[in-house]
Each structure stands twice: as C-alpha cells, then as structure tokens.
Amino acid sequence: MPPRPRTAQEQHRKAVAAYVAAGGEESVQRVITGIYGVTKKLDQWYVRQLADLDLTQGEWAVVAALAKAGETCLTPSQLADLTSVAPSSMTHRLDKMAQRGLIERRPDEANRTRTLISLTPEGWDLFSEAIRESNVVESDILRGLSGDERAELAGLLERVIEQLDRVEA
C-alpha cells in the first residue's frame, strides 16, 4: 500500500489526479475535491469541539435547528425531519437534552396533542459558545484571503448552492 499523503494539499492533488485519470474534468475535480477536503477537515475539528462541549453531533443538530428557527418553536417531528433521524430516536435525544436543561417542551396552544420545542437560555448560551469557538478556527482558515477574495469565494459558493437547488428540482 503506498504511503498516504501527509498534508491536505498533497491529499487534494493526489485525489484530483486520480479523478482526472479516470476521466473527470480537471477544473471540476479541483473544485469539488477542494470543497470535500475543506468540509472533511472542518468536520473533524467540529467533532472534537462538540466533544469538548459535551454534545453529540445529533444533539448539536437539534440545537442548531432550533437556533436557526429563531423564535419559532419546532415539533419533535419537524426536528426529526430536519436532522434526518427516526421520530423515536428524536424523542430519546430530546429527553436527554431536556434533562440537561438545553431545551424546553410545552404543549401547542393551538393543538394540545402537539408538543413544541425551543431552546432554553442555557441552550442558546451553548449555541453561542460553539459558534464563537468555531469562528476562531474558521477565521484562521480564511486568514490568507483578503476581504474581497472572501466575498468573491462566498458569492461563487452561493451560486453553486443555487445550482444544486435547480438540479434537485
């Protein structure tokens, strides 16, 4: 077995070369492999960060979904859909998070058979702490780019995301 490339840059070059040799278009492979490499490295860091915050990835998915919903409460079914888990798994996850004081459950006044979930102040604090810690690492990664380059990169990625929506439709 050949030795594994040591740096992310070496891994990227080697992967692109393999995909091009198999018939992929180089410019496409450089972009897609680059996005994948950045995502993979960040995901590894996020897993360690969540462990430091005593959160599982599933619990973080719930915290993030509730934070993104803002003042809108979500039902357990909505959270299960948003985080791609079975409703029974979500119930167990919400039980643990409620015990830790991260979420609050309350009956829906409009439909008493439904339960609404929201973040507690402690849940919001945890979300804010995680974002501030992530921002330090993310800023370091982008430090080599000027403000204009960051804006250009963001705009290009947003156009790619728009195209993903078109392809899915």
mmCIF file with all atom_site columns, C-alpha atoms in Angstrom:
data_model
loop_
_atom_site.group_PDB
_atom_site.id
_atom_site.type_symbol
_atom_site.label_atom_id
_atom_site.label_alt_id
_atom_site.label_comp_id
_atom_site.label_asym_id
_atom_site.label_entity_id
_atom_site.label_seq_id
_atom_site.pdbx_PDB_ins_code
_atom_site.Cartn_x
_atom_site.Cartn_y
_atom_site.Cartn_z
_atom_site.occupancy
_atom_site.B_iso_or_equiv
_atom_site.pdbx_formal_charge
_atom_site.auth_seq_id
_atom_site.auth_comp_id
_atom_site.auth_asym_id
_atom_site.auth_atom_id
_atom_site.pdbx_PDB_model_num
ATOM 1   C CA . MET A 1 1   ? 0.000   0.000  0.000   1.00 0.00 ? 1   MET A CA 1
ATOM 2   C CA . PRO A 1 2   ? 1.506   3.393  -0.979  1.00 0.00 ? 2   PRO A CA 1
ATOM 3   C CA . PRO A 1 3   ? 2.117   5.911  1.806   1.00 0.00 ? 3   PRO A CA 1
ATOM 4   C CA . ARG A 1 4   ? -0.730  8.311  2.497   1.00 0.00 ? 4   ARG A CA 1
ATOM 5   C CA . PRO A 1 5   ? -0.036  11.962 1.559   1.00 0.00 ? 5   PRO A CA 1
ATOM 6   C CA . ARG A 1 6   ? 0.805   13.938 4.691   1.00 0.00 ? 6   ARG A CA 1
ATOM 7   C CA . THR A 1 7   ? -0.741  17.331 4.049   1.00 0.00 ? 7   THR A CA 1
ATOM 8   C CA . ALA A 1 8   ? -4.239  18.318 2.996   1.00 0.00 ? 8   ALA A CA 1
ATOM 9   C CA . GLN A 1 9   ? -2.715  19.938 -0.079  1.00 0.00 ? 9   GLN A CA 1
ATOM 10  C CA . GLU A 1 10  ? -0.942  16.718 -1.058  1.00 0.00 ? 10  GLU A CA 1
ATOM 11  C CA . GLN A 1 11  ? -4.133  14.719 -0.483  1.00 0.00 ? 11  GLN A CA 1
ATOM 12  C CA . HIS A 1 12  ? -6.032  17.174 -2.674  1.00 0.00 ? 12  HIS A CA 1
ATOM 13  C CA . ARG A 1 13  ? -3.523  16.998 -5.533  1.00 0.00 ? 13  ARG A CA 1
ATOM 14  C CA . LYS A 1 14  ? -3.413  13.203 -5.414  1.00 0.00 ? 14  LYS A CA 1
ATOM 15  C CA . ALA A 1 15  ? -7.211  12.870 -5.384  1.00 0.00 ? 15  ALA A CA 1
ATOM 16  C CA . VAL A 1 16  ? -7.643  15.320 -8.277  1.00 0.00 ? 16  VAL A CA 1
ATOM 17  C CA . ALA A 1 17  ? -5.023  13.446 -10.304 1.00 0.00 ? 17  ALA A CA 1
ATOM 18  C CA . ALA A 1 18  ? -6.818  10.134 -9.692  1.00 0.00 ? 18  ALA A CA 1
ATOM 19  C CA . TYR A 1 19  ? -10.215 11.552 -10.696 1.00 0.00 ? 19  TYR A CA 1
ATOM 20  C CA . VAL A 1 20  ? -8.786  13.202 -13.823 1.00 0.00 ? 20  VAL A CA 1
ATOM 21  C CA . ALA A 1 21  ? -7.010  9.977  -14.781 1.00 0.00 ? 21  ALA A CA 1
ATOM 22  C CA . ALA A 1 22  ? -10.384 8.209  -14.509 1.00 0.00 ? 22  ALA A CA 1
ATOM 23  C CA . GLY A 1 23  ? -11.985 10.699 -16.906 1.00 0.00 ? 23  GLY A CA 1
ATOM 24  C CA . GLY A 1 24  ? -13.050 13.602 -14.695 1.00 0.00 ? 24  GLY A CA 1
ATOM 25  C CA . GLU A 1 25  ? -12.650 17.173 -15.911 1.00 0.00 ? 25  GLU A CA 1
ATOM 26  C CA . GLU A 1 26  ? -9.736  18.766 -14.043 1.00 0.00 ? 26  GLU A CA 1
ATOM 27  C CA . SER A 1 27  ? -11.387 22.117 -13.303 1.00 0.00 ? 27  SER A CA 1
ATOM 28  C CA . VAL A 1 28  ? -14.479 20.368 -11.932 1.00 0.00 ? 28  VAL A CA 1
ATOM 29  C CA . GLN A 1 29  ? -12.454 17.910 -9.878  1.00 0.00 ? 29  GLN A CA 1
ATOM 30  C CA . ARG A 1 30  ? -10.269 20.653 -8.392  1.00 0.00 ? 30  ARG A CA 1
ATOM 31  C CA . VAL A 1 31  ? -13.371 22.492 -7.149  1.00 0.00 ? 31  VAL A CA 1
ATOM 32  C CA . ILE A 1 32  ? -15.428 19.543 -5.928  1.00 0.00 ? 32  ILE A CA 1
ATOM 33  C CA . THR A 1 33  ? -12.454 17.766 -4.349  1.00 0.00 ? 33  THR A CA 1
ATOM 34  C CA . GLY A 1 34  ? -11.458 21.060 -2.728  1.00 0.00 ? 34  GLY A CA 1
ATOM 35  C CA . ILE A 1 35  ? -14.916 21.579 -1.240  1.00 0.00 ? 35  ILE A CA 1
ATOM 36  C CA . TYR A 1 36  ? -14.916 17.983 0.021   1.00 0.00 ? 36  TYR A CA 1
ATOM 37  C CA . GLY A 1 37  ? -11.439 18.371 1.548   1.00 0.00 ? 37  GLY A CA 1
ATOM 38  C CA . VAL A 1 38  ? -12.367 21.569 3.383   1.00 0.00 ? 38  VAL A CA 1
ATOM 39  C CA . THR A 1 39  ? -15.596 20.013 4.640   1.00 0.00 ? 39  THR A CA 1
ATOM 40  C CA . LYS A 1 40  ? -13.826 16.855 5.813   1.00 0.00 ? 40  LYS A CA 1
ATOM 41  C CA . LYS A 1 41  ? -11.166 18.796 7.752   1.00 0.00 ? 41  LYS A CA 1
ATOM 42  C CA . LEU A 1 42  ? -13.737 21.107 9.319   1.00 0.00 ? 42  LEU A CA 1
ATOM 43  C CA . ASP A 1 43  ? -15.966 18.161 10.259  1.00 0.00 ? 43  ASP A CA 1
ATOM 44  C CA . GLN A 1 44  ? -13.034 16.545 12.076  1.00 0.00 ? 44  GLN A CA 1
ATOM 45  C CA . TRP A 1 45  ? -12.492 19.747 14.034  1.00 0.00 ? 45  TRP A CA 1
ATOM 46  C CA . TYR A 1 46  ? -16.213 20.145 14.782  1.00 0.00 ? 46  TYR A CA 1
ATOM 47  C CA . VAL A 1 47  ? -16.416 16.596 16.181  1.00 0.00 ? 47  VAL A CA 1
ATOM 48  C CA . ARG A 1 48  ? -13.614 17.422 18.637  1.00 0.00 ? 48  ARG A CA 1
ATOM 49  C CA . GLN A 1 49  ? -15.244 20.734 19.513  1.00 0.00 ? 49  GLN A CA 1
ATOM 50  C CA . LEU A 1 50  ? -18.596 19.088 20.212  1.00 0.00 ? 50  LEU A CA 1
ATOM 51  C CA . ALA A 1 51  ? -16.896 16.531 22.458  1.00 0.00 ? 51  ALA A CA 1
ATOM 52  C CA . ASP A 1 52  ? -15.316 19.419 24.397  1.00 0.00 ? 52  ASP A CA 1
ATOM 53  C CA . LEU A 1 53  ? -18.809 20.922 24.764  1.00 0.00 ? 53  LEU A CA 1
ATOM 54  C CA . ASP A 1 54  ? -20.197 17.523 25.863  1.00 0.00 ? 54  ASP A CA 1
ATOM 55  C CA . LEU A 1 55  ? -22.537 17.351 22.866  1.00 0.00 ? 55  LEU A CA 1
ATOM 56  C CA . THR A 1 56  ? -23.117 14.622 20.345  1.00 0.00 ? 56  THR A CA 1
ATOM 57  C CA . GLN A 1 57  ? -23.437 15.503 16.665  1.00 0.00 ? 57  GLN A CA 1
ATOM 58  C CA . GLY A 1 58  ? -27.132 14.620 16.891  1.00 0.00 ? 58  GLY A CA 1
ATOM 59  C CA . GLU A 1 59  ? -27.667 16.960 19.846  1.00 0.00 ? 59  GLU A CA 1
ATOM 60  C CA . TRP A 1 60  ? -25.802 19.713 18.009  1.00 0.00 ? 60  TRP A CA 1
ATOM 61  C CA . ALA A 1 61  ? -28.085 19.191 15.002  1.00 0.00 ? 61  ALA A CA 1
ATOM 62  C CA . VAL A 1 62  ? -31.093 19.818 17.263  1.00 0.00 ? 62  VAL A CA 1
ATOM 63  C CA . VAL A 1 63  ? -29.532 22.885 18.917  1.00 0.00 ? 63  VAL A CA 1
ATOM 64  C CA . ALA A 1 64  ? -28.597 24.335 15.513  1.00 0.00 ? 64  ALA A CA 1
ATOM 65  C CA . ALA A 1 65  ? -32.037 23.624 14.017  1.00 0.00 ? 65  ALA A CA 1
ATOM 66  C CA . LEU A 1 66  ? -33.771 25.332 16.931  1.00 0.00 ? 66  LEU A CA 1
ATOM 67  C CA . ALA A 1 67  ? -31.364 28.282 16.805  1.00 0.00 ? 67  ALA A CA 1
ATOM 68  C CA . LYS A 1 68  ? -31.934 28.714 13.062  1.00 0.00 ? 68  LYS A CA 1
ATOM 69  C CA . ALA A 1 69  ? -35.702 28.616 13.666  1.00 0.00 ? 69  ALA A CA 1
ATOM 70  C CA . GLY A 1 70  ? -35.281 31.644 15.937  1.00 0.00 ? 70  GLY A CA 1
ATOM 71  C CA . GLU A 1 71  ? -38.422 32.433 17.890  1.00 0.00 ? 71  GLU A CA 1
ATOM 72  C CA . THR A 1 72  ? -40.371 29.731 16.043  1.00 0.00 ? 72  THR A CA 1
ATOM 73  C CA . CYS A 1 73  ? -40.811 26.582 18.089  1.00 0.00 ? 73  CYS A CA 1
ATOM 74  C CA . LEU A 1 74  ? -40.492 23.239 16.318  1.00 0.00 ? 74  LEU A CA 1
ATOM 75  C CA . THR A 1 75  ? -42.241 19.947 16.899  1.00 0.00 ? 75  THR A CA 1
ATOM 76  C CA . PRO A 1 76  ? -40.326 16.727 17.528  1.00 0.00 ? 76  PRO A CA 1
ATOM 77  C CA . SER A 1 77  ? -41.434 15.505 14.075  1.00 0.00 ? 77  SER A CA 1
ATOM 78  C CA . GLN A 1 78  ? -40.073 18.635 12.410  1.00 0.00 ? 78  GLN A CA 1
ATOM 79  C CA . LEU A 1 79  ? -36.772 18.210 14.282  1.00 0.00 ? 79  LEU A CA 1
ATOM 80  C CA . ALA A 1 80  ? -36.616 14.540 13.241  1.00 0.00 ? 80  ALA A CA 1
ATOM 81  C CA . ASP A 1 81  ? -37.118 15.566 9.600   1.00 0.00 ? 81  ASP A CA 1
ATOM 82  C CA . LEU A 1 82  ? -34.571 18.394 9.787   1.00 0.00 ? 82  LEU A CA 1
ATOM 83  C CA . THR A 1 83  ? -31.924 16.174 11.376  1.00 0.00 ? 83  THR A CA 1
ATOM 84  C CA . SER A 1 84  ? -32.717 13.008 9.376   1.00 0.00 ? 84  SER A CA 1
ATOM 85  C CA . VAL A 1 85  ? -33.472 10.711 12.293  1.00 0.00 ? 85  VAL A CA 1
ATOM 86  C CA . ALA A 1 86  ? -36.406 8.497  13.224  1.00 0.00 ? 86  ALA A CA 1
ATOM 87  C CA . PRO A 1 87  ? -39.023 10.141 15.458  1.00 0.00 ? 87  PRO A CA 1
ATOM 88  C CA . SER A 1 88  ? -38.367 7.550  18.186  1.00 0.00 ? 88  SER A CA 1
ATOM 89  C CA . SER A 1 89  ? -34.672 8.470  18.196  1.00 0.00 ? 89  SER A CA 1
ATOM 90  C CA . MET A 1 90  ? -35.604 12.140 18.391  1.00 0.00 ? 90  MET A CA 1
ATOM 91  C CA . THR A 1 91  ? -37.782 11.517 21.454  1.00 0.00 ? 91  THR A CA 1
ATOM 92  C CA . HIS A 1 92  ? -34.857 9.892  23.256  1.00 0.00 ? 92  HIS A CA 1
ATOM 93  C CA . ARG A 1 93  ? -32.497 12.691 22.192  1.00 0.00 ? 93  ARG A CA 1
ATOM 94  C CA . LEU A 1 94  ? -34.940 15.368 23.371  1.00 0.00 ? 94  LEU A CA 1
ATOM 95  C CA . ASP A 1 95  ? -35.373 13.579 26.720  1.00 0.00 ? 95  ASP A CA 1
ATOM 96  C CA . LYS A 1 96  ? -31.614 13.767 27.332  1.00 0.00 ? 96  LYS A CA 1
ATOM 97  C CA . MET A 1 97  ? -31.413 17.377 26.208  1.00 0.00 ? 97  MET A CA 1
ATOM 98  C CA . ALA A 1 98  ? -34.332 18.392 28.438  1.00 0.00 ? 98  ALA A CA 1
ATOM 99  C CA . GLN A 1 99  ? -32.652 16.713 31.416  1.00 0.00 ? 99  GLN A CA 1
ATOM 100 C CA . ARG A 1 100 ? -29.550 18.808 30.708  1.00 0.00 ? 100 ARG A CA 1
ATOM 101 C CA . GLY A 1 101 ? -31.663 21.977 30.556  1.00 0.00 ? 101 GLY A CA 1
ATOM 102 C CA . LEU A 1 102 ? -30.880 22.739 26.891  1.00 0.00 ? 102 LEU A CA 1
ATOM 103 C CA . ILE A 1 103 ? -34.436 22.589 25.545  1.00 0.00 ? 103 ILE A CA 1
ATOM 104 C CA . GLU A 1 104 ? -37.930 23.257 26.784  1.00 0.00 ? 104 GLU A CA 1
ATOM 105 C CA . ARG A 1 105 ? -41.050 21.308 25.845  1.00 0.00 ? 105 ARG A CA 1
ATOM 106 C CA . ARG A 1 106 ? -44.507 22.791 26.057  1.00 0.00 ? 106 ARG A CA 1
ATOM 107 C CA . PRO A 1 107 ? -47.947 21.940 24.671  1.00 0.00 ? 107 PRO A CA 1
ATOM 108 C CA . ASP A 1 108 ? -49.032 23.711 21.498  1.00 0.00 ? 108 ASP A CA 1
ATOM 109 C CA . GLU A 1 109 ? -51.890 26.027 22.498  1.00 0.00 ? 109 GLU A CA 1
ATOM 110 C CA . ALA A 1 110 ? -53.475 25.676 19.043  1.00 0.00 ? 110 ALA A CA 1
ATOM 111 C CA . ASN A 1 111 ? -53.256 21.870 19.051  1.00 0.00 ? 111 ASN A CA 1
ATOM 112 C CA . ARG A 1 112 ? -52.931 20.318 22.511  1.00 0.00 ? 112 ARG A CA 1
ATOM 113 C CA . THR A 1 113 ? -51.828 16.975 21.033  1.00 0.00 ? 113 THR A CA 1
ATOM 114 C CA . ARG A 1 114 ? -48.598 18.549 19.746  1.00 0.00 ? 114 ARG A CA 1
ATOM 115 C CA . THR A 1 115 ? -45.517 19.452 21.719  1.00 0.00 ? 115 THR A CA 1
ATOM 116 C CA . LEU A 1 116 ? -43.410 22.474 20.870  1.00 0.00 ? 116 LEU A CA 1
ATOM 117 C CA . ILE A 1 117 ? -39.654 22.536 21.436  1.00 0.00 ? 117 ILE A CA 1
ATOM 118 C CA . SER A 1 118 ? -37.473 25.592 21.967  1.00 0.00 ? 118 SER A CA 1
ATOM 119 C CA . LEU A 1 119 ? -34.015 26.332 23.293  1.00 0.00 ? 119 LEU A CA 1
ATOM 120 C CA . THR A 1 120 ? -33.668 27.402 26.895  1.00 0.00 ? 120 THR A CA 1
ATOM 121 C CA . PRO A 1 121 ? -31.331 30.271 27.791  1.00 0.00 ? 121 PRO A CA 1
ATOM 122 C CA . GLU A 1 122 ? -28.727 27.580 28.562  1.00 0.00 ? 122 GLU A CA 1
ATOM 123 C CA . GLY A 1 123 ? -29.265 26.076 25.101  1.00 0.00 ? 123 GLY A CA 1
ATOM 124 C CA . TRP A 1 124 ? -28.809 29.493 23.492  1.00 0.00 ? 124 TRP A CA 1
ATOM 125 C CA . ASP A 1 125 ? -25.636 30.059 25.533  1.00 0.00 ? 125 ASP A CA 1
ATOM 126 C CA . LEU A 1 126 ? -24.245 26.720 24.369  1.00 0.00 ? 126 LEU A CA 1
ATOM 127 C CA . PHE A 1 127 ? -25.092 27.556 20.752  1.00 0.00 ? 127 PHE A CA 1
ATOM 128 C CA . SER A 1 128 ? -23.373 30.951 21.043  1.00 0.00 ? 128 SER A CA 1
ATOM 129 C CA . GLU A 1 129 ? -20.288 29.422 22.673  1.00 0.00 ? 129 GLU A CA 1
ATOM 130 C CA . ALA A 1 130 ? -19.969 26.812 19.922  1.00 0.00 ? 130 ALA A CA 1
ATOM 131 C CA . ILE A 1 131 ? -20.320 29.445 17.194  1.00 0.00 ? 131 ILE A CA 1
ATOM 132 C CA . ARG A 1 132 ? -17.738 31.753 18.790  1.00 0.00 ? 132 ARG A CA 1
ATOM 133 C CA . GLU A 1 133 ? -15.246 28.870 19.127  1.00 0.00 ? 133 GLU A CA 1
ATOM 134 C CA . SER A 1 134 ? -15.880 27.735 15.543  1.00 0.00 ? 134 SER A CA 1
ATOM 135 C CA . ASN A 1 135 ? -15.469 31.257 14.240  1.00 0.00 ? 135 ASN A CA 1
ATOM 136 C CA . VAL A 1 136 ? -11.912 31.376 15.594  1.00 0.00 ? 136 VAL A CA 1
ATOM 137 C CA . VAL A 1 137 ? -10.887 28.300 13.591  1.00 0.00 ? 137 VAL A CA 1
ATOM 138 C CA . GLU A 1 138 ? -12.900 29.284 10.530  1.00 0.00 ? 138 GLU A CA 1
ATOM 139 C CA . SER A 1 139 ? -11.347 32.768 10.560  1.00 0.00 ? 139 SER A CA 1
ATOM 140 C CA . ASP A 1 140 ? -7.877  31.209 10.762  1.00 0.00 ? 140 ASP A CA 1
ATOM 141 C CA . ILE A 1 141 ? -8.641  29.085 7.701   1.00 0.00 ? 141 ILE A CA 1
ATOM 142 C CA . LEU A 1 142 ? -9.689  32.153 5.707   1.00 0.00 ? 142 LEU A CA 1
ATOM 143 C CA . ARG A 1 143 ? -6.933  34.425 7.034   1.00 0.00 ? 143 ARG A CA 1
ATOM 144 C CA . GLY A 1 144 ? -4.922  34.114 3.806   1.00 0.00 ? 144 GLY A CA 1
ATOM 145 C CA . LEU A 1 145 ? -7.749  35.619 1.773   1.00 0.00 ? 145 LEU A CA 1
ATOM 146 C CA . SER A 1 146 ? -8.457  39.346 1.530   1.00 0.00 ? 146 SER A CA 1
ATOM 147 C CA . GLY A 1 147 ? -11.921 40.683 2.291   1.00 0.00 ? 147 GLY A CA 1
ATOM 148 C CA . ASP A 1 148 ? -12.607 40.951 -1.444  1.00 0.00 ? 148 ASP A CA 1
ATOM 149 C CA . GLU A 1 149 ? -11.440 37.357 -2.007  1.00 0.00 ? 149 GLU A CA 1
ATOM 150 C CA . ARG A 1 150 ? -13.689 36.111 0.802   1.00 0.00 ? 150 ARG A CA 1
ATOM 151 C CA . ALA A 1 151 ? -16.640 37.951 -0.714  1.00 0.00 ? 151 ALA A CA 1
ATOM 152 C CA . GLU A 1 152 ? -15.837 36.517 -4.148  1.00 0.00 ? 152 GLU A CA 1
ATOM 153 C CA . LEU A 1 153 ? -15.497 32.982 -2.774  1.00 0.00 ? 153 LEU A CA 1
ATOM 154 C CA . ALA A 1 154 ? -18.759 33.338 -0.837  1.00 0.00 ? 154 ALA A CA 1
ATOM 155 C CA . GLY A 1 155 ? -20.543 34.586 -3.941  1.00 0.00 ? 155 GLY A CA 1
ATOM 156 C CA . LEU A 1 156 ? -19.225 31.742 -6.066  1.00 0.00 ? 156 LEU A CA 1
ATOM 157 C CA . LEU A 1 157 ? -20.231 29.128 -3.497  1.00 0.00 ? 157 LEU A CA 1
ATOM 158 C CA . GLU A 1 158 ? -23.688 30.702 -3.218  1.00 0.00 ? 158 GLU A CA 1
ATOM 159 C CA . ARG A 1 159 ? -24.070 30.356 -6.994  1.00 0.00 ? 159 ARG A CA 1
ATOM 160 C CA . VAL A 1 160 ? -23.083 26.678 -6.720  1.00 0.00 ? 160 VAL A CA 1
ATOM 161 C CA . ILE A 1 161 ? -25.703 26.229 -3.984  1.00 0.00 ? 161 ILE A CA 1
ATOM 162 C CA . GLU A 1 162 ? -28.328 27.844 -6.246  1.00 0.00 ? 162 GLU A CA 1
ATOM 163 C CA . GLN A 1 163 ? -27.375 25.369 -8.966  1.00 0.00 ? 163 GLN A CA 1
ATOM 164 C CA . LEU A 1 164 ? -27.788 22.475 -6.502  1.00 0.00 ? 164 LEU A CA 1
ATOM 165 C CA . ASP A 1 165 ? -31.360 23.656 -5.897  1.00 0.00 ? 165 ASP A CA 1
ATOM 166 C CA . ARG A 1 166 ? -32.003 23.700 -9.645  1.00 0.00 ? 166 ARG A CA 1
ATOM 167 C CA . VAL A 1 167 ? -30.558 20.208 -10.117 1.00 0.00 ? 167 VAL A CA 1
ATOM 168 C CA . GLU A 1 168 ? -32.697 18.806 -7.255  1.00 0.00 ? 168 GLU A CA 1
ATOM 169 C CA . ALA A 1 169 ? -35.866 20.389 -8.711  1.00 0.00 ? 169 ALA A CA 1
#
